Each structure stands twice: as structure tokens, then as C-alpha cells.
Amino acid sequence: MATRSYDVGRVDTQEYDVAGGGWITFAAIMLGLVGTFNVLEGILAIANSRVYTANQTFVFSDLNTWGWIVLFLGVFQLIAAFSLFGGSEMARWFGVFVAGVNAIGQLYYVPAFPIWSLLMFSVDVLIIYGLVAYAGHRLRES
């Protein structure tokens, strides 16, 4: 019977950069929150809730189509938020993409819901900042 030896002398460890890890965690949590809001908004729009039917003249397309678009965007935001906790580089760029799409989508809501849409737009800008500003500093070798 042959014996095998394994090199266990070198252990690769990585630790979070405090500033970058905090912003990315903040962005992941906020992206999950915004994604949850969009899922709920999509369900309300599909169900023809009174929240949307009062301001239906400002909807880009018919209410049902808009509801499905917002619902899928919210699902993608939730996927991005959970992926960010895994720490992959691709998850950060996917998070930037879905936050950017949501920021543009929130601009369509400004005539109907100005305070809410500008608040969500601001949160999207913070999410993008948190994911982009510390792009190269997330993990460091020890």
C-alpha cells in the first residue's frame, strides 16, 4: 500500500478590508431591501391595486406588463444581494447592473410618486457607490 504525503505547511487566508467590506455589506443589504420593495410593487401592479390605478396615466405600458417587469427586476436584485454575500467579483458587477437598471426605472415613477422614486433613486446611487468605490479593496492577503 502506497502512502501519500500532503503539503499542509502553507495556508492561504484572506480577510476583509474593513472599509470595503462594510460598504459592500451595506450595498448587499440595501439591494435586498430594494429588491423586496420591487417584488411587492410588482405584485401590486399585477393585481391592479388601487396604489397604481389612481396614477395609471403615468405608467409606461399597461399595468400588467409594468408589474411583471418590476417583479422580475426585484427577483434579480434579490439574487444579486444574496450573491454579494458570497464575495464574488461577478456578483458586484451584477449588483451594479441591476441597481443601475432600477435607478433608470425609478425615473419613470417620478411623475406619479415623486418622493418615493427619488428616495429609491438615491438608495440605488448609494448601492452603486458601495459596490464600485471599493472594487479592488474587498479582500486582502494576510
PDB file of C-alpha atoms in Angstrom:
ATOM      1  CA  MET A   1       0.000   0.000   0.000  1.00  0.00           C
ATOM      2  CA  ALA A   2       1.416   3.335  -1.031  1.00  0.00           C
ATOM      3  CA  THR A   3       1.432   6.262   1.313  1.00  0.00           C
ATOM      4  CA  ARG A   4       0.692   9.782   0.220  1.00  0.00           C
ATOM      5  CA  SER A   5       2.006  12.938   1.744  1.00  0.00           C
ATOM      6  CA  TYR A   6       0.268  16.261   1.504  1.00  0.00           C
ATOM      7  CA  ASP A   7       1.808  19.695   1.842  1.00  0.00           C
ATOM      8  CA  VAL A   8      -0.102  21.318   4.673  1.00  0.00           C
ATOM      9  CA  GLY A   9       2.534  23.864   5.614  1.00  0.00           C
ATOM     10  CA  ARG A  10       1.084  26.783   3.635  1.00  0.00           C
ATOM     11  CA  VAL A  11      -2.394  28.014   4.391  1.00  0.00           C
ATOM     12  CA  ASP A  12      -3.939  30.749   2.274  1.00  0.00           C
ATOM     13  CA  THR A  13      -6.022  33.110   4.336  1.00  0.00           C
ATOM     14  CA  GLN A  14      -7.962  36.127   3.242  1.00  0.00           C
ATOM     15  CA  GLU A  15      -9.616  38.692   5.425  1.00  0.00           C
ATOM     16  CA  TYR A  16     -11.988  41.509   4.701  1.00  0.00           C
ATOM     17  CA  ASP A  17     -10.755  45.031   4.240  1.00  0.00           C
ATOM     18  CA  VAL A  18     -12.729  46.891   6.900  1.00  0.00           C
ATOM     19  CA  ALA A  19     -13.776  49.878   4.777  1.00  0.00           C
ATOM     20  CA  GLY A  20     -14.539  47.933   1.607  1.00  0.00           C
ATOM     21  CA  GLY A  21     -16.258  45.040   3.325  1.00  0.00           C
ATOM     22  CA  GLY A  22     -18.552  47.385   5.231  1.00  0.00           C
ATOM     23  CA  TRP A  23     -19.692  49.224   2.120  1.00  0.00           C
ATOM     24  CA  ILE A  24     -20.237  46.009   0.209  1.00  0.00           C
ATOM     25  CA  THR A  25     -22.246  44.550   3.081  1.00  0.00           C
ATOM     26  CA  PHE A  26     -24.285  47.759   3.233  1.00  0.00           C
ATOM     27  CA  ALA A  27     -24.872  47.595  -0.530  1.00  0.00           C
ATOM     28  CA  ALA A  28     -25.924  43.944  -0.324  1.00  0.00           C
ATOM     29  CA  ILE A  29     -28.422  44.637   2.463  1.00  0.00           C
ATOM     30  CA  MET A  30     -29.854  47.691   0.703  1.00  0.00           C
ATOM     31  CA  LEU A  31     -30.045  45.824  -2.606  1.00  0.00           C
ATOM     32  CA  GLY A  32     -32.008  43.089  -0.853  1.00  0.00           C
ATOM     33  CA  LEU A  33     -34.334  45.674   0.675  1.00  0.00           C
ATOM     34  CA  VAL A  34     -34.895  47.456  -2.649  1.00  0.00           C
ATOM     35  CA  GLY A  35     -35.415  44.087  -4.338  1.00  0.00           C
ATOM     36  CA  THR A  36     -38.067  43.187  -1.770  1.00  0.00           C
ATOM     37  CA  PHE A  37     -39.812  46.517  -2.368  1.00  0.00           C
ATOM     38  CA  ASN A  38     -39.768  45.919  -6.124  1.00  0.00           C
ATOM     39  CA  VAL A  39     -41.190  42.417  -5.745  1.00  0.00           C
ATOM     40  CA  LEU A  40     -44.040  43.852  -3.652  1.00  0.00           C
ATOM     41  CA  GLU A  41     -44.587  46.719  -6.121  1.00  0.00           C
ATOM     42  CA  GLY A  42     -44.674  44.239  -8.986  1.00  0.00           C
ATOM     43  CA  ILE A  43     -47.265  42.098  -7.230  1.00  0.00           C
ATOM     44  CA  LEU A  44     -49.375  45.188  -6.506  1.00  0.00           C
ATOM     45  CA  ALA A  45     -49.201  46.271 -10.137  1.00  0.00           C
ATOM     46  CA  ILE A  46     -50.122  42.809 -11.438  1.00  0.00           C
ATOM     47  CA  ALA A  47     -53.068  42.685  -9.020  1.00  0.00           C
ATOM     48  CA  ASN A  48     -54.283  46.124 -10.238  1.00  0.00           C
ATOM     49  CA  SER A  49     -54.032  47.568  -6.749  1.00  0.00           C
ATOM     50  CA  ARG A  50     -55.510  50.996  -6.048  1.00  0.00           C
ATOM     51  CA  VAL A  51     -51.984  52.201  -5.349  1.00  0.00           C
ATOM     52  CA  TYR A  52     -51.324  52.130  -9.091  1.00  0.00           C
ATOM     53  CA  THR A  53     -54.747  52.554 -10.652  1.00  0.00           C
ATOM     54  CA  ALA A  54     -55.080  56.051  -9.220  1.00  0.00           C
ATOM     55  CA  ASN A  55     -52.000  57.158 -11.183  1.00  0.00           C
ATOM     56  CA  GLN A  56     -52.294  54.819 -14.161  1.00  0.00           C
ATOM     57  CA  THR A  57     -51.825  57.655 -16.673  1.00  0.00           C
ATOM     58  CA  PHE A  58     -48.138  57.783 -15.709  1.00  0.00           C
ATOM     59  CA  VAL A  59     -47.474  54.093 -16.363  1.00  0.00           C
ATOM     60  CA  PHE A  60     -45.099  53.459 -19.293  1.00  0.00           C
ATOM     61  CA  SER A  61     -47.056  50.484 -20.662  1.00  0.00           C
ATOM     62  CA  ASP A  62     -50.135  48.654 -19.466  1.00  0.00           C
ATOM     63  CA  LEU A  63     -50.152  47.997 -15.738  1.00  0.00           C
ATOM     64  CA  ASN A  64     -49.840  44.226 -16.007  1.00  0.00           C
ATOM     65  CA  THR A  65     -46.708  44.394 -18.186  1.00  0.00           C
ATOM     66  CA  TRP A  66     -45.131  47.010 -15.943  1.00  0.00           C
ATOM     67  CA  GLY A  67     -45.868  44.836 -12.914  1.00  0.00           C
ATOM     68  CA  TRP A  68     -44.110  41.819 -14.422  1.00  0.00           C
ATOM     69  CA  ILE A  69     -41.074  43.943 -15.362  1.00  0.00           C
ATOM     70  CA  VAL A  70     -40.771  45.333 -11.830  1.00  0.00           C
ATOM     71  CA  LEU A  71     -41.336  41.879 -10.319  1.00  0.00           C
ATOM     72  CA  PHE A  72     -38.532  40.297 -12.375  1.00  0.00           C
ATOM     73  CA  LEU A  73     -36.235  43.226 -11.616  1.00  0.00           C
ATOM     74  CA  GLY A  74     -36.890  42.701  -7.908  1.00  0.00           C
ATOM     75  CA  VAL A  75     -36.111  38.993  -8.190  1.00  0.00           C
ATOM     76  CA  PHE A  76     -32.828  39.791  -9.967  1.00  0.00           C
ATOM     77  CA  GLN A  77     -31.999  42.309  -7.240  1.00  0.00           C
ATOM     78  CA  LEU A  78     -32.591  39.688  -4.564  1.00  0.00           C
ATOM     79  CA  ILE A  79     -30.368  37.228  -6.446  1.00  0.00           C
ATOM     80  CA  ALA A  80     -27.651  39.892  -6.670  1.00  0.00           C
ATOM     81  CA  ALA A  81     -27.975  40.704  -2.964  1.00  0.00           C
ATOM     82  CA  PHE A  82     -27.576  37.082  -1.888  1.00  0.00           C
ATOM     83  CA  SER A  83     -24.716  36.592  -4.358  1.00  0.00           C
ATOM     84  CA  LEU A  84     -22.864  39.566  -2.888  1.00  0.00           C
ATOM     85  CA  PHE A  85     -22.611  37.785   0.445  1.00  0.00           C
ATOM     86  CA  GLY A  86     -20.667  35.067  -1.379  1.00  0.00           C
ATOM     87  CA  GLY A  87     -17.989  37.616  -2.223  1.00  0.00           C
ATOM     88  CA  SER A  88     -17.564  37.032  -5.942  1.00  0.00           C
ATOM     89  CA  GLU A  89     -16.391  39.761  -8.285  1.00  0.00           C
ATOM     90  CA  MET A  90     -19.144  38.934 -10.781  1.00  0.00           C
ATOM     91  CA  ALA A  91     -21.804  39.449  -8.108  1.00  0.00           C
ATOM     92  CA  ARG A  92     -20.576  43.008  -7.560  1.00  0.00           C
ATOM     93  CA  TRP A  93     -20.893  43.908 -11.228  1.00  0.00           C
ATOM     94  CA  PHE A  94     -24.276  42.191 -11.476  1.00  0.00           C
ATOM     95  CA  GLY A  95     -25.355  44.247  -8.451  1.00  0.00           C
ATOM     96  CA  VAL A  96     -24.159  47.441 -10.139  1.00  0.00           C
ATOM     97  CA  PHE A  97     -26.102  46.496 -13.270  1.00  0.00           C
ATOM     98  CA  VAL A  98     -29.417  45.766 -11.537  1.00  0.00           C
ATOM     99  CA  ALA A  99     -29.092  48.847  -9.311  1.00  0.00           C
ATOM    100  CA  GLY A 100     -28.471  50.957 -12.423  1.00  0.00           C
ATOM    101  CA  VAL A 101     -31.467  49.479 -14.223  1.00  0.00           C
ATOM    102  CA  ASN A 102     -33.603  50.134 -11.151  1.00  0.00           C
ATOM    103  CA  ALA A 103     -32.346  53.729 -10.927  1.00  0.00           C
ATOM    104  CA  ILE A 104     -33.387  54.328 -14.529  1.00  0.00           C
ATOM    105  CA  GLY A 105     -36.711  52.593 -13.885  1.00  0.00           C
ATOM    106  CA  GLN A 106     -37.377  54.768 -10.853  1.00  0.00           C
ATOM    107  CA  LEU A 107     -37.145  57.840 -13.069  1.00  0.00           C
ATOM    108  CA  TYR A 108     -40.334  56.632 -14.790  1.00  0.00           C
ATOM    109  CA  TYR A 109     -42.101  56.788 -11.418  1.00  0.00           C
ATOM    110  CA  VAL A 110     -41.212  60.444 -10.723  1.00  0.00           C
ATOM    111  CA  PRO A 111     -44.451  61.952 -12.156  1.00  0.00           C
ATOM    112  CA  ALA A 112     -46.646  59.526 -10.211  1.00  0.00           C
ATOM    113  CA  PHE A 113     -44.696  59.087  -6.962  1.00  0.00           C
ATOM    114  CA  PRO A 114     -42.012  61.807  -6.760  1.00  0.00           C
ATOM    115  CA  ILE A 115     -40.812  61.359  -3.173  1.00  0.00           C
ATOM    116  CA  TRP A 116     -40.720  57.561  -3.272  1.00  0.00           C
ATOM    117  CA  SER A 117     -38.997  57.350  -6.645  1.00  0.00           C
ATOM    118  CA  LEU A 118     -36.347  59.943  -5.750  1.00  0.00           C
ATOM    119  CA  LEU A 119     -35.705  58.154  -2.453  1.00  0.00           C
ATOM    120  CA  MET A 120     -35.256  54.835  -4.268  1.00  0.00           C
ATOM    121  CA  PHE A 121     -33.063  56.541  -6.880  1.00  0.00           C
ATOM    122  CA  SER A 122     -30.842  57.858  -4.068  1.00  0.00           C
ATOM    123  CA  VAL A 123     -30.597  54.412  -2.498  1.00  0.00           C
ATOM    124  CA  ASP A 124     -29.617  52.965  -5.885  1.00  0.00           C
ATOM    125  CA  VAL A 125     -26.847  55.555  -6.192  1.00  0.00           C
ATOM    126  CA  LEU A 126     -25.559  54.568  -2.726  1.00  0.00           C
ATOM    127  CA  ILE A 127     -25.653  50.897  -3.719  1.00  0.00           C
ATOM    128  CA  ILE A 128     -23.650  51.596  -6.870  1.00  0.00           C
ATOM    129  CA  TYR A 129     -21.146  53.675  -4.883  1.00  0.00           C
ATOM    130  CA  GLY A 130     -20.719  50.940  -2.293  1.00  0.00           C
ATOM    131  CA  LEU A 131     -20.085  48.319  -4.947  1.00  0.00           C
ATOM    132  CA  VAL A 132     -17.787  50.369  -7.186  1.00  0.00           C
ATOM    133  CA  ALA A 133     -15.742  52.539  -4.808  1.00  0.00           C
ATOM    134  CA  TYR A 134     -14.047  49.583  -3.118  1.00  0.00           C
ATOM    135  CA  ALA A 135     -13.916  47.251  -6.107  1.00  0.00           C
ATOM    136  CA  GLY A 136     -10.237  46.363  -5.741  1.00  0.00           C
ATOM    137  CA  HIS A 137     -10.017  46.507  -1.963  1.00  0.00           C
ATOM    138  CA  ARG A 138     -12.550  43.936  -0.844  1.00  0.00           C
ATOM    139  CA  LEU A 139     -10.187  41.163   0.134  1.00  0.00           C
ATOM    140  CA  ARG A 140      -6.548  41.343   1.109  1.00  0.00           C
ATOM    141  CA  GLU A 141      -3.992  38.610   1.548  1.00  0.00           C
ATOM    142  CA  SER A 142      -2.552  38.134   5.022  1.00  0.00           C
TER     143      SER A 142
END
